[in-house]
Amino acid sequence: MKKYILAVLVDNKPGVLTHVSGLISRRAFNIESISAGYTEERDVTRINIEVSVEDDRELEQVVHQLGKLIDVIKIVNLGQVDSIVRELVLLKVKAQKDTLADIRNIVDIFRGKIVDVSPENVVIELTGSRSKIEAICEMLAEFQIIEIARTGAIALSRGPVPVKNM
Amino acid sequence: MLMNGAQAVLESLKRENVEVIFGYPGGAVLDLYDALYKTKYPHILTRHEQGAVHGADGYARATGKVGVCFATSGPGATNLITGIATANMDSIPLVCFTGQVTNPLIGKDSFQEADIVGITTPITKHNYLVKKAAELPRVIREAFFIASTGRPGPVVIDIAKDVFTTEIDYEYPDKVHLPGYSGDFTGDESQLADVMEVLGEAKRPLFFIGGGLTLSNQAELFREIIDKTHIPVVSSLMGLGCIPSSQEGFLGMVGMHGSYAANMAVQECDLLIGIGVRFDDRVIGKVDAFAPKARIVHFEVDKAEINKNVVADFPVVGDLRWSMPIFASLLRESAVDYKGRYNAWRSHVIEMNGTHPFEYTTNNNYIMPQELIEKVSQLVDDDTVIVTDVGQHQMWAAQFFNSRKPRQFLTSGGLGTMGYGLPAALGAKLGQPDKKVVLFTGDGSIMMNCQEMSTAADNNIDVKVVLLHNRVLGMVTQWQRMFYGKRYSQTLLGGKTDFVKLAEAMGMAACRIEKPEDLEPMLKDALNSDGPMLIDVMLPGNEDVLPMVAPGACLSDMVLGGEKE
């Protein structure tokens, strides 16, 4: 299975997320993550979809089927152009006086931040690639991770050209 | 112009030249029906919402226009689902209006509330929930544009009840602005140049036509292409009528119940040119063994159909209204002697077709179903519209009715909806009032929407319902006979239902034909009578549709006729 990140620009209208997610499930496509947010244009929402596909033919099907949706304006496969991929994770980890220093060390190594602290836990914020996030989770496992919230991957191409002009 | 939402809906329909609405009223659309009453907008009250949506579908298929239906919220709207899915699978342009509970009640599990946008998302080309009256004109304009352009399909507009009574300053937009959908399906001409090149190299080319050719109204131009090249043609169920069934070089339907010659031609050809088809599993059988010697050309408006089921070596992506004229003109200008080049191949497939026609064994004691279809085919004129339900009778109609024109053979191909036939026939008749409309149905299918006999009778919609009455759910018994050791699980109908009385009870004339010698005279009288009529024809219950390619088998691996036990 190969993974790609699709940047899907859609008309910012009610029902658009239903249309996109409904299509993915009824065509039995495998998605790793999906996230959506406003863009520099008021009427346009950007949906970032991480898909895993068997081959190019399946990838082509995903792109063309999504492209058929009336409210989809544009789809660019950022896995096929030079791009920056990031994911944000928030981690709630058990922390006591004697473990806090170790946790801070790990967070520093990964260039994360501790954004909340209580006598029993810390909340860590970290951005990075999927492998980096998985690596920190592995490192923090021994302290006991209470809760994880991840955004799924988002991506931007390198260079000045935006997806809408590709 | 000041008007309320209900009036705005009807005003917009008028501007879209909608001639008739099929529908069923209810609480959430009371205001809409009140406006309809005042404007006297033409409307057919069906006896079930499913009848309304199939009626709109039959109207759309027979005319090429957009079919329109109304239903109320909740159960009214959910009763449309089968019809919407039917239209979606066969790419039929519909705009379906459903009432929704009032804005403040949405999402509260209110009385007769159903999330119809959520429910219909997988089975529509597009859908809308209208919560503000000001949006109505734009949404309706867009809906008709989306439904009728490119690959057509159904669009649902769900309207909150209070929108109908809200006053707006009405203005119908001239243009639609959809950033994600231009409606322009012009393609790349160089793809046609590639096709011309492979056509020059091919020795055994074969056209495979489908519903897209009908939908795009390009059948006439296609006939010209055939005359110029003499390339043999096979058709999917949905493409029937684009070429007259009797024309030399037309090999008939391909696939599971296709003709011997059509299936063998696919397996032997070296170039298969699909036009407006989607390579459905009922056509291709075993994917890896489909057209094994052929390179594949695929003319198709929907990019997502390319390489979906089979890999196309030479796609021509674009509306057939764009590609067919270019293709025809390239062929006209070409110096290649196509007729001479393909002559040996053409003679070969015509010979195969001659030695292996669709066949059945006649019987002096029974009317055979195939014989019945053939008789109707002989008795009706060239303009007659044939509608079918789903099952054995549908396949026999496809095999034995001589389709002569596009939009003449209306059937639920993709979804295979039993119960489609009767309401669709009513819609077809309303769309083509000057043409005779004949429905072939079965004693299984007719019961799924038999209430529409009342609609036919009360509105005097002249359809002739030919009931192939064999007291079994025929297609399922055939599979049970072939693949399930003759265990007829829940497929034997009791046979107690008196369909003549049923029709008469609903106000429709009816007759019964039981003896072979009565078939022709009684059929003739019935078909030539005035007004709607049910013709109950008693048939044996153990006949198979043949040839048959088992599901997932190779097309050349057919069970042929005449091999019955």
XYZ file of C-alpha atoms in Angstrom:
731
model
C 0.000 0.000 0.000
C 1.196 3.472 -0.897
C 0.157 6.613 0.939
C -0.555 9.982 -0.611
C -1.870 13.284 0.649
C -4.557 14.862 -1.475
C -5.314 18.561 -1.173
C -8.994 18.871 -2.031
C -10.369 22.381 -2.516
C -14.122 22.474 -2.069
C -16.937 24.967 -2.219
C -17.604 26.054 1.344
C -21.258 24.988 1.409
C -23.299 22.936 3.853
C -23.220 19.244 3.081
C -19.829 19.246 1.402
C -18.145 17.156 4.095
C -21.008 14.640 3.886
C -20.488 14.423 0.140
C -16.745 13.857 0.424
C -16.796 11.402 3.319
C -19.825 9.584 1.885
C -18.023 9.046 -1.383
C -14.925 7.686 0.301
C -16.887 5.135 2.297
C -19.186 3.955 -0.506
C -16.321 3.434 -2.928
C -14.480 1.528 -0.191
C -11.357 3.681 -0.390
C -8.879 3.447 2.473
C -8.194 6.708 4.184
C -5.682 7.252 6.940
C -6.847 10.690 7.952
C -9.015 13.569 6.891
C -9.025 17.156 8.078
C -10.656 20.325 6.884
C -10.276 24.059 7.399
C -10.858 27.484 5.925
C -8.409 28.914 3.434
C -7.163 32.269 2.168
C -10.365 32.434 0.106
C -13.594 32.916 2.011
C -15.685 30.511 -0.101
C -13.154 27.717 -0.259
C -12.474 24.998 2.263
C -9.421 22.802 2.008
C -9.814 19.145 2.878
C -6.634 17.200 3.411
C -7.083 13.514 2.801
C -4.409 10.941 3.408
C -5.244 7.891 1.300
C -3.593 4.532 1.033
C -3.962 2.732 -2.277
C -2.823 -0.528 -3.827
C -1.648 0.966 -7.100
C -1.816 3.930 -9.465
C -5.114 2.759 -10.911
C -6.787 2.886 -7.513
C -5.261 6.306 -6.864
C -6.641 7.526 -10.206
C -10.086 6.207 -9.223
C -9.988 8.068 -5.897
C -9.035 11.319 -7.613
C -11.578 10.983 -10.428
C -14.442 9.920 -8.205
C -13.753 12.814 -5.831
C -13.458 15.097 -8.826
C -16.982 14.171 -9.898
C -18.472 15.713 -6.780
C -20.106 18.964 -7.773
C -18.690 20.905 -4.835
C -15.118 19.740 -5.356
C -13.204 22.495 -7.136
C -9.746 21.013 -7.416
C -7.693 18.041 -6.290
C -3.910 17.934 -6.204
C -1.924 14.939 -5.123
C 0.767 16.481 -2.932
C 2.444 13.097 -2.708
C 3.505 13.570 -6.313
C 5.037 17.031 -5.946
C 7.734 18.265 -3.597
C 5.829 19.191 -0.463
C 5.954 19.696 3.285
C 3.800 17.373 5.352
C 2.940 18.012 8.968
C 0.670 16.656 11.618
C -0.154 18.162 14.994
C -0.542 15.982 18.048
C -1.575 16.751 21.610
C -0.456 14.182 24.172
C -1.618 13.906 27.752
C 1.055 12.043 29.690
C 1.256 11.001 33.314
C 4.004 13.006 35.049
C 5.233 13.108 38.627
C 8.049 15.105 40.195
C 10.552 12.363 39.576
C 9.610 11.810 35.894
C 8.982 15.392 34.757
C 12.622 16.102 33.933
C 12.892 12.994 31.780
C 9.715 13.893 29.932
C 10.966 17.447 29.331
C 14.170 16.066 27.897
C 12.308 13.896 25.440
C 9.989 16.762 24.473
C 13.020 19.008 23.867
C 14.736 16.414 21.709
C 11.601 16.233 19.541
C 11.255 20.028 19.625
C 7.824 19.810 21.163
C 6.302 22.011 23.853
C 4.719 21.355 27.193
C 1.531 23.442 27.079
C -0.200 22.389 30.260
C 0.987 20.949 33.513
C -0.684 19.657 36.641
C 0.656 17.714 39.627
C -0.241 14.471 37.840
C 0.207 15.096 34.146
C 1.497 17.248 31.306
C 0.023 18.058 27.924
C 2.544 18.070 25.121
C 2.139 19.756 21.755
C 4.174 18.507 18.835
C 4.154 18.913 15.094
C 5.962 16.777 12.614
C 5.791 13.890 10.276
C 3.868 10.765 11.110
C 7.080 8.877 11.939
C 8.252 11.601 14.308
C 4.926 11.551 16.128
C 5.019 7.799 16.362
C 8.556 7.965 17.679
C 7.671 10.337 20.534
C 4.658 8.208 21.416
C 6.953 5.241 21.703
C 9.385 7.171 23.893
C 6.618 8.442 26.186
C 4.884 5.107 26.487
C 6.860 4.168 29.584
C 5.450 7.206 31.434
C 1.906 6.217 30.408
C 0.069 8.169 27.769
C -3.410 9.057 29.066
C -4.850 10.489 25.865
C -3.862 11.379 22.306
C -5.476 13.806 19.860
C -4.050 13.979 16.332
C -5.088 16.182 13.419
C -4.064 13.914 10.592
C -1.604 15.077 8.008
C -1.821 18.405 6.196
C 0.527 19.455 3.444
C 1.680 22.371 1.312
C 3.769 22.223 -1.813
C 7.200 23.863 -1.820
C 7.686 26.994 -3.926
C 5.358 29.911 -4.602
C 2.604 28.167 -6.587
C -0.571 27.374 -4.625
C -2.576 24.225 -5.234
C -5.388 26.202 -6.876
C -2.994 27.269 -9.643
C -1.434 23.864 -10.206
C -41.276 39.919 -8.387
C -42.537 39.184 -4.865
C -43.707 35.632 -4.203
C -43.388 32.938 -1.595
C -41.105 29.905 -1.749
C -43.831 27.569 -3.005
C -44.647 29.904 -5.871
C -40.931 30.302 -6.551
C -40.578 26.534 -7.005
C -43.397 26.399 -9.540
C -42.257 29.556 -11.331
C -38.777 28.030 -11.681
C -40.229 24.774 -13.038
C -42.154 26.786 -15.608
C -38.936 28.481 -16.679
C -37.270 25.078 -16.986
C -40.122 24.043 -19.325
C -41.293 21.266 -17.030
C -44.483 19.896 -18.586
C -45.630 17.611 -15.818
C -44.815 16.843 -12.195
C -45.239 13.383 -10.672
C -45.931 13.496 -6.982
C -47.735 12.759 -3.769
C -48.687 15.413 -1.215
C -48.194 15.451 2.547
C -47.718 17.675 5.568
C -44.394 19.269 4.706
C -45.435 20.139 1.148
C -48.982 21.368 1.819
C -47.997 24.916 0.902
C -46.348 23.733 -2.288
C -49.472 21.826 -3.267
C -51.599 24.830 -2.391
C -49.582 26.918 -4.845
C -49.879 24.095 -7.383
C -53.654 24.137 -6.949
C -53.763 27.858 -7.588
C -51.518 27.762 -10.659
C -53.101 24.538 -11.995
C -49.640 23.199 -12.748
C -49.916 19.820 -14.552
C -49.391 17.115 -11.937
C -49.971 13.376 -11.836
C -50.939 11.995 -8.457
C -49.427 8.535 -8.221
C -50.503 6.066 -5.554
C -47.078 5.744 -3.950
C -44.044 8.038 -4.019
C -42.035 5.270 -5.678
C -44.528 5.476 -8.538
C -43.868 9.205 -8.789
C -40.111 8.916 -9.080
C -40.223 6.019 -11.566
C -42.862 7.957 -13.495
C -40.523 10.945 -13.735
C -37.746 8.545 -14.767
C -39.842 6.931 -17.534
C -40.781 10.405 -18.738
C -37.110 11.427 -18.814
C -35.986 8.304 -20.679
C -38.746 8.578 -23.266
C -38.236 12.292 -23.949
C -34.642 13.133 -23.056
C -35.929 15.917 -20.810
C -35.466 16.245 -17.048
C -38.091 14.352 -15.022
C -39.534 16.059 -11.943
C -41.210 14.632 -8.863
C -42.511 15.897 -5.508
C -42.744 14.091 -2.197
C -43.301 15.093 1.367
C -40.778 14.786 4.207
C -39.827 11.596 6.062
C -41.602 8.538 4.651
C -42.592 10.387 1.485
C -38.971 11.176 0.792
C -37.653 7.745 1.771
C -40.167 6.153 -0.592
C -38.294 7.887 -3.411
C -35.005 6.182 -2.610
C -35.321 3.138 -4.887
C -36.340 5.344 -7.773
C -33.499 7.788 -7.213
C -30.987 4.923 -7.069
C -32.502 3.459 -10.238
C -32.061 6.765 -12.069
C -28.576 7.216 -10.690
C -27.354 3.839 -11.929
C -28.691 4.471 -15.431
C -27.669 8.176 -15.516
C -31.200 9.523 -15.903
C -31.740 13.265 -15.348
C -34.218 13.905 -12.531
C -34.888 16.734 -10.119
C -36.679 15.433 -7.029
C -38.216 17.919 -4.597
C -38.816 16.755 -1.058
C -40.398 18.654 1.783
C -38.483 18.872 5.049
C -39.742 19.746 8.505
C -39.597 23.448 9.422
C -36.198 24.959 10.149
C -36.576 25.048 13.955
C -37.549 21.349 13.989
C -34.639 20.081 11.846
C -32.410 17.715 13.796
C -34.904 17.159 16.606
C -36.248 13.789 15.352
C -39.461 15.628 14.603
C -42.602 14.060 13.182
C -41.940 12.844 9.625
C -38.333 13.976 9.709
C -35.643 12.075 7.814
C -32.186 13.303 6.816
C -32.829 12.963 3.120
C -29.668 14.758 2.043
C -27.659 12.308 4.122
C -29.622 9.341 2.837
C -29.446 10.308 -0.831
C -25.825 11.439 -0.963
C -24.545 8.098 -2.306
C -27.297 7.817 -4.939
C -27.503 11.299 -6.408
C -25.342 13.344 -8.709
C -25.839 16.176 -6.227
C -28.256 17.236 -3.514
C -29.315 20.294 -1.545
C -31.009 21.187 1.703
C -32.666 24.578 1.287
C -33.157 26.403 4.561
C -33.456 29.932 3.172
C -36.076 30.905 0.628
C -33.721 33.334 -1.101
C -31.566 30.397 -2.209
C -34.391 28.604 -4.029
C -34.088 30.128 -7.526
C -30.318 29.597 -7.641
C -30.550 26.051 -6.290
C -33.273 25.016 -8.740
C -31.386 26.538 -11.659
C -28.238 24.658 -10.612
C -30.141 21.419 -10.078
C -31.529 21.348 -13.617
C -28.135 22.278 -15.014
C -26.366 19.533 -13.059
C -29.011 16.898 -13.759
C -28.970 17.421 -17.515
C -25.342 18.142 -18.427
C -22.340 15.841 -18.754
C -23.214 12.435 -17.414
C -26.821 13.051 -16.396
C -28.211 11.993 -13.035
C -30.718 12.678 -10.287
C -30.545 15.765 -8.065
C -32.514 16.059 -4.825
C -33.696 19.393 -3.428
C -34.894 19.094 0.155
C -36.830 22.190 1.258
C -37.717 23.132 4.821
C -41.457 23.659 5.182
C -41.219 27.283 6.321
C -39.240 28.127 3.172
C -42.415 27.564 1.138
C -44.261 30.327 2.991
C -41.387 32.824 3.168
C -41.712 35.710 0.762
C -38.792 36.532 -1.532
C -38.020 38.960 -4.310
C -37.909 36.352 -7.069
C -35.344 36.476 -9.813
C -34.360 33.410 -11.806
C -30.639 33.425 -12.607
C -29.608 33.161 -16.266
C -26.334 31.492 -15.516
C -25.084 29.089 -12.932
C -21.850 29.674 -11.117
C -20.380 26.444 -9.824
C -16.629 26.658 -9.305
C -16.326 22.856 -9.265
C -18.585 22.057 -12.221
C -18.489 23.856 -15.529
C -20.817 21.526 -17.400
C -18.325 21.661 -20.263
C -17.220 18.156 -21.205
C -15.134 18.937 -24.262
C -12.129 16.669 -24.482
C -8.743 16.413 -26.136
C -8.893 15.901 -29.901
C -5.551 14.136 -30.019
C -7.203 11.174 -28.313
C -9.353 10.763 -31.428
C -6.277 10.843 -33.628
C -4.993 7.847 -31.649
C -8.270 6.050 -32.259
C -8.005 6.683 -36.012
C -4.527 5.231 -35.961
C -5.492 1.986 -34.195
C -8.550 1.690 -36.392
C -6.222 1.658 -39.390
C -4.191 -1.132 -37.791
C -7.111 -3.275 -36.633
C -8.377 -6.276 -38.534
C -11.244 -7.294 -36.285
C -12.752 -4.175 -34.683
C -16.009 -4.260 -32.770
C -18.223 -1.472 -31.462
C -19.708 -1.952 -28.012
C -22.444 0.624 -27.438
C -24.363 1.523 -24.291
C -26.798 3.905 -22.670
C -24.504 6.884 -23.177
C -25.197 6.776 -26.892
C -28.934 7.100 -26.208
C -28.527 9.740 -23.514
C -26.360 11.945 -25.731
C -28.733 11.586 -28.711
C -25.876 10.487 -30.962
C -27.418 7.285 -32.296
C -28.104 8.759 -35.717
C -24.535 9.874 -36.184
C -23.389 6.490 -34.969
C -25.488 4.795 -37.657
C -23.612 6.903 -40.201
C -20.314 5.693 -38.729
C -21.507 2.103 -39.118
C -22.505 2.678 -42.733
C -19.091 4.120 -43.468
C -17.002 1.446 -41.736
C -19.151 -1.700 -41.592
C -17.730 -2.433 -38.162
C -19.970 -4.961 -36.360
C -21.804 -3.775 -33.254
C -22.758 -5.307 -29.929
C -24.849 -3.488 -27.348
C -25.368 -3.460 -23.620
C -28.943 -3.677 -22.359
C -28.985 0.119 -22.144
C -27.818 0.652 -25.716
C -30.627 -1.309 -27.355
C -32.464 0.640 -30.027
C -29.497 2.757 -31.129
C -29.113 0.295 -34.010
C -32.186 -1.594 -35.261
C -31.998 -5.134 -33.893
C -32.603 -6.523 -37.358
C -29.754 -4.638 -39.038
C -27.039 -6.786 -40.565
C -23.834 -6.457 -38.586
C -25.701 -5.812 -35.344
C -25.089 -8.830 -33.144
C -27.461 -7.959 -30.338
C -26.973 -7.743 -26.622
C -23.665 -8.796 -25.092
C -23.010 -10.295 -21.657
C -24.712 -12.705 -19.302
C -27.768 -13.206 -21.513
C -26.215 -11.853 -24.667
C -26.244 -13.536 -28.041
C -23.712 -16.194 -28.974
C -22.329 -14.028 -31.764
C -22.059 -10.912 -29.592
C -20.161 -12.706 -26.845
C -17.893 -14.585 -29.247
C -17.184 -11.418 -31.219
C -15.989 -9.727 -28.006
C -13.676 -12.643 -27.318
C -12.306 -12.707 -30.876
C -12.029 -9.026 -31.771
C -8.660 -7.265 -31.853
C -10.077 -3.801 -31.141
C -13.055 -3.189 -28.889
C -14.485 0.310 -29.126
C -16.736 1.063 -26.165
C -19.070 4.033 -26.637
C -21.012 5.350 -23.658
C -20.588 2.144 -21.680
C -19.243 1.398 -18.215
C -18.179 -2.239 -18.628
C -20.670 -3.503 -16.066
C -20.022 -6.924 -14.504
C -23.146 -8.302 -16.224
C -21.398 -7.542 -19.508
C -17.778 -8.433 -18.919
C -18.095 -11.633 -16.887
C -14.600 -12.657 -15.867
C -12.517 -9.486 -16.035
C -9.202 -11.153 -16.883
C -10.753 -13.163 -19.708
C -12.755 -10.299 -21.223
C -11.840 -9.426 -24.829
C -8.451 -11.135 -24.402
C -7.161 -10.357 -27.887
C -8.328 -6.780 -28.017
C -6.968 -3.339 -27.402
C -9.710 -1.252 -25.859
C -10.919 2.179 -26.910
C -13.307 3.879 -24.495
C -15.442 6.890 -25.494
C -16.815 8.202 -22.200
C -17.976 11.452 -20.647
C -17.172 10.403 -17.085
C -13.443 10.312 -16.423
C -13.989 8.040 -13.435
C -15.342 5.299 -15.704
C -12.040 5.066 -17.562
C -10.025 2.153 -16.142
C -12.633 1.512 -13.431
C -13.684 -1.975 -14.494
C -11.403 -2.668 -17.447
C -8.242 -0.855 -18.496
C -8.732 1.324 -21.568
C -5.721 1.479 -23.898
C -7.141 4.471 -25.744
C -9.573 6.592 -23.734
C -11.534 9.382 -25.414
C -12.758 11.424 -22.481
C -15.550 13.848 -23.237
C -19.198 14.215 -24.024
C -20.256 12.051 -26.984
C -21.934 15.189 -28.330
C -18.388 16.474 -28.737
C -16.501 13.306 -29.709
C -18.958 11.595 -32.065
C -19.167 14.433 -34.607
C -15.366 14.676 -34.716
C -15.038 10.907 -35.028
C -17.583 10.840 -37.850
C -15.851 13.629 -39.728
C -12.403 12.026 -39.339
C -13.849 8.834 -40.768
C -15.448 10.717 -43.640
C -12.121 12.332 -44.519
C -10.122 9.145 -44.132
C -8.734 7.475 -47.240
C -8.715 4.038 -45.618
C -11.054 1.486 -47.175
C -12.553 0.337 -43.881
C -15.281 -1.757 -45.442
C -12.783 -3.748 -47.483
C -10.357 -4.017 -44.610
C -12.883 -5.486 -42.161
C -14.938 -7.456 -44.660
C -13.719 -10.956 -43.768
C -14.259 -10.313 -40.056
C -17.690 -8.832 -40.647
C -18.754 -11.844 -42.731
C -17.492 -14.153 -40.015
C -19.524 -12.548 -37.212
C -22.631 -12.237 -39.376
C -22.351 -15.936 -40.106
C -22.002 -16.720 -36.392
C -25.092 -14.626 -35.739
C -27.005 -16.455 -38.455
C -26.130 -19.908 -37.170
C -26.730 -19.005 -33.487
C -29.778 -16.769 -33.244
C -31.735 -16.414 -30.008
C -33.783 -19.607 -29.945
C -36.540 -21.350 -28.058
C -38.615 -24.473 -28.479
C -42.247 -23.918 -29.327
C -44.920 -25.968 -27.631
C -48.438 -26.659 -28.862
C -49.899 -26.658 -25.377
C -48.336 -23.511 -23.970
C -47.644 -19.990 -25.029
C -43.903 -19.582 -24.791
C -42.683 -16.291 -23.289
C -40.279 -15.661 -26.165
C -43.088 -16.241 -28.632
C -45.200 -13.656 -26.834
C -42.446 -11.031 -27.069
C -41.901 -11.822 -30.745
C -45.625 -11.455 -31.425
C -45.787 -8.077 -29.741
C -42.690 -7.058 -31.679
C -44.454 -7.944 -34.939
C -47.759 -6.312 -34.015
C -46.570 -2.873 -32.898
C -45.339 -0.033 -35.098
C -41.788 1.298 -35.207
C -42.507 4.187 -32.832
C -43.888 2.069 -30.006
C -42.147 2.576 -26.679
C -41.385 -0.629 -24.811
C -40.933 -0.545 -21.052
C -39.908 -3.565 -19.006
C -39.804 -4.603 -15.408
C -36.963 -6.769 -14.126
C -36.360 -10.476 -14.393
C -36.675 -13.137 -17.047
C -39.261 -11.208 -19.049
C -36.837 -8.296 -19.215
C -34.113 -10.436 -20.732
C -36.529 -12.069 -23.178
C -37.730 -8.618 -24.185
C -34.109 -7.568 -24.741
C -33.484 -10.670 -26.830
C -36.705 -11.028 -28.804
C -38.161 -7.543 -29.161
C -36.896 -5.903 -32.311
C -35.849 -2.491 -31.013
C -35.701 -0.027 -33.836
C -35.048 3.398 -32.373
C -33.238 4.993 -29.447
C -35.447 5.802 -26.427
C -37.715 2.968 -27.504
C -36.602 0.339 -24.989
C -36.826 1.596 -21.399
C -35.565 -0.653 -18.653
C -33.905 -0.521 -15.272
C -30.477 -1.778 -16.300
C -27.994 -0.902 -13.575
C -30.050 -1.261 -10.431
C -32.425 -3.921 -11.768
C -35.458 -2.542 -9.976
C -38.504 -4.820 -9.882
C -41.551 -2.561 -9.817
C -39.954 -0.010 -12.118
C -42.024 -0.912 -15.151
C -45.610 0.189 -14.594
C -44.959 3.698 -13.254
C -42.169 4.226 -15.795
C -44.577 3.233 -18.571
C -47.056 5.847 -17.335
C -44.309 8.460 -17.387
C -43.241 7.405 -20.881
C -46.810 7.710 -22.165
C -47.185 11.187 -20.668
C -43.918 12.196 -22.338
C -44.831 10.620 -25.683
C -48.641 10.852 -25.846
C -48.698 10.088 -29.577
C -46.795 6.841 -29.262
C -48.091 3.485 -28.173
C -46.551 2.362 -24.880
C -46.304 -1.329 -24.051
C -45.030 -2.662 -20.738
C -43.628 -6.160 -20.369
C -43.844 -7.213 -16.756
C -43.959 -10.365 -14.659
C -46.245 -11.560 -11.906
C -43.412 -10.849 -9.460
C -42.541 -7.344 -10.643
C -46.056 -6.010 -11.227
C -46.992 -6.559 -7.587
C -44.230 -4.240 -6.450
C -46.066 -1.223 -7.849
C -49.453 -2.586 -8.908
C -51.169 0.320 -7.150
C -50.238 2.450 -10.157
C -52.955 0.699 -12.160
C -55.243 3.106 -10.314
C -53.153 6.016 -11.566
C -53.404 4.701 -15.123
C -57.143 4.206 -14.868
C -58.042 7.453 -13.112
C -55.964 9.537 -15.514
C -56.753 7.351 -18.523
C -53.075 6.915 -19.350
C -53.076 4.498 -22.253
C -50.460 1.883 -21.475
C -50.780 -1.764 -22.431
C -49.511 -3.972 -19.645
C -48.391 -7.339 -21.000
C -48.082 -9.600 -17.984
C -45.834 -12.629 -18.458
C -47.577 -14.740 -15.872
C -45.668 -17.880 -14.878
C -46.441 -18.150 -11.152
C -42.766 -18.069 -10.197
C -40.092 -15.488 -9.530
C -38.579 -16.657 -12.776
C -35.037 -15.330 -12.782
C -34.387 -16.487 -9.241
C -35.862 -19.934 -9.948
C -33.581 -20.136 -12.981
C -30.536 -19.554 -10.776
C -31.905 -22.005 -8.209
C -32.382 -24.551 -11.004
C -28.862 -24.022 -12.329
C -26.782 -23.347 -9.236
C -28.803 -24.353 -6.153
C -29.894 -27.938 -6.860
C -33.465 -26.938 -7.771
C -34.176 -25.853 -4.227
C -36.862 -23.287 -5.026
C -36.563 -21.332 -1.845
C -39.386 -18.779 -1.589
C -39.751 -18.320 -5.329
C -42.963 -20.223 -6.071
C -45.933 -17.875 -6.018
C -49.225 -19.433 -5.034
C -50.891 -18.511 -8.282
C -54.146 -17.528 -6.570
C -53.917 -13.863 -7.515
C -56.372 -13.006 -10.257
C -54.646 -10.200 -12.119
C -57.621 -9.558 -14.380
C -59.815 -8.907 -11.349
C -57.040 -6.876 -9.727
C -56.809 -4.620 -12.774
C -60.579 -4.339 -13.023
C -60.849 -3.521 -9.341
C -58.546 -0.571 -9.988
C -60.646 0.577 -12.911
C -58.479 -0.790 -15.694
C -59.647 -3.030 -18.537
C -58.100 -6.487 -18.617
C -58.122 -9.771 -20.492
C -56.493 -13.167 -20.117
C -54.796 -15.202 -22.830
C -54.253 -18.880 -22.088
C -54.164 -20.825 -25.344
C -51.524 -20.576 -28.050
C -54.172 -20.260 -30.763
C -55.679 -17.222 -28.986
C -52.392 -15.405 -28.687
C -52.272 -13.490 -31.923
C -55.938 -12.482 -32.303
C -56.435 -11.549 -28.657
C -53.115 -9.721 -28.449
C -53.948 -7.773 -31.582
C -57.316 -6.682 -30.208
C -55.903 -5.784 -26.846
C -52.966 -3.796 -28.208
C -55.274 -1.876 -30.528
C -57.888 -1.127 -27.887
C -58.314 2.349 -26.415
C -57.211 3.165 -22.902
C -55.061 1.346 -20.381
C -55.352 -2.416 -20.352
C -53.753 -5.367 -18.626
C -53.143 -8.450 -20.752
C -52.611 -11.441 -18.498
C -50.755 -14.076 -20.521
C -50.434 -17.503 -18.901
C -47.033 -19.104 -19.457
C -45.152 -22.205 -18.309
C -43.043 -21.683 -15.203
C -39.902 -23.618 -16.039
C -38.403 -21.799 -19.007
C -34.825 -20.515 -18.835
C -33.326 -17.383 -20.324
C -30.576 -18.592 -22.613
C -27.815 -18.262 -23.597
C -26.383 -17.721 -20.175
C -22.883 -16.935 -19.001
C -22.555 -17.886 -15.343
C -21.658 -14.930 -13.114
C -17.925 -14.316 -13.200
C -17.364 -16.771 -16.066
C -15.701 -16.084 -19.374
C -18.038 -14.754 -22.100
C -17.278 -17.627 -24.473
C -18.377 -20.082 -21.788
C -22.107 -20.011 -22.539
C -24.963 -22.339 -21.755
C -26.806 -22.259 -25.061
C -30.460 -22.708 -25.953
C -31.724 -26.122 -27.051
C -29.675 -27.878 -24.361
C -32.482 -28.123 -21.878
C -33.147 -31.291 -19.976
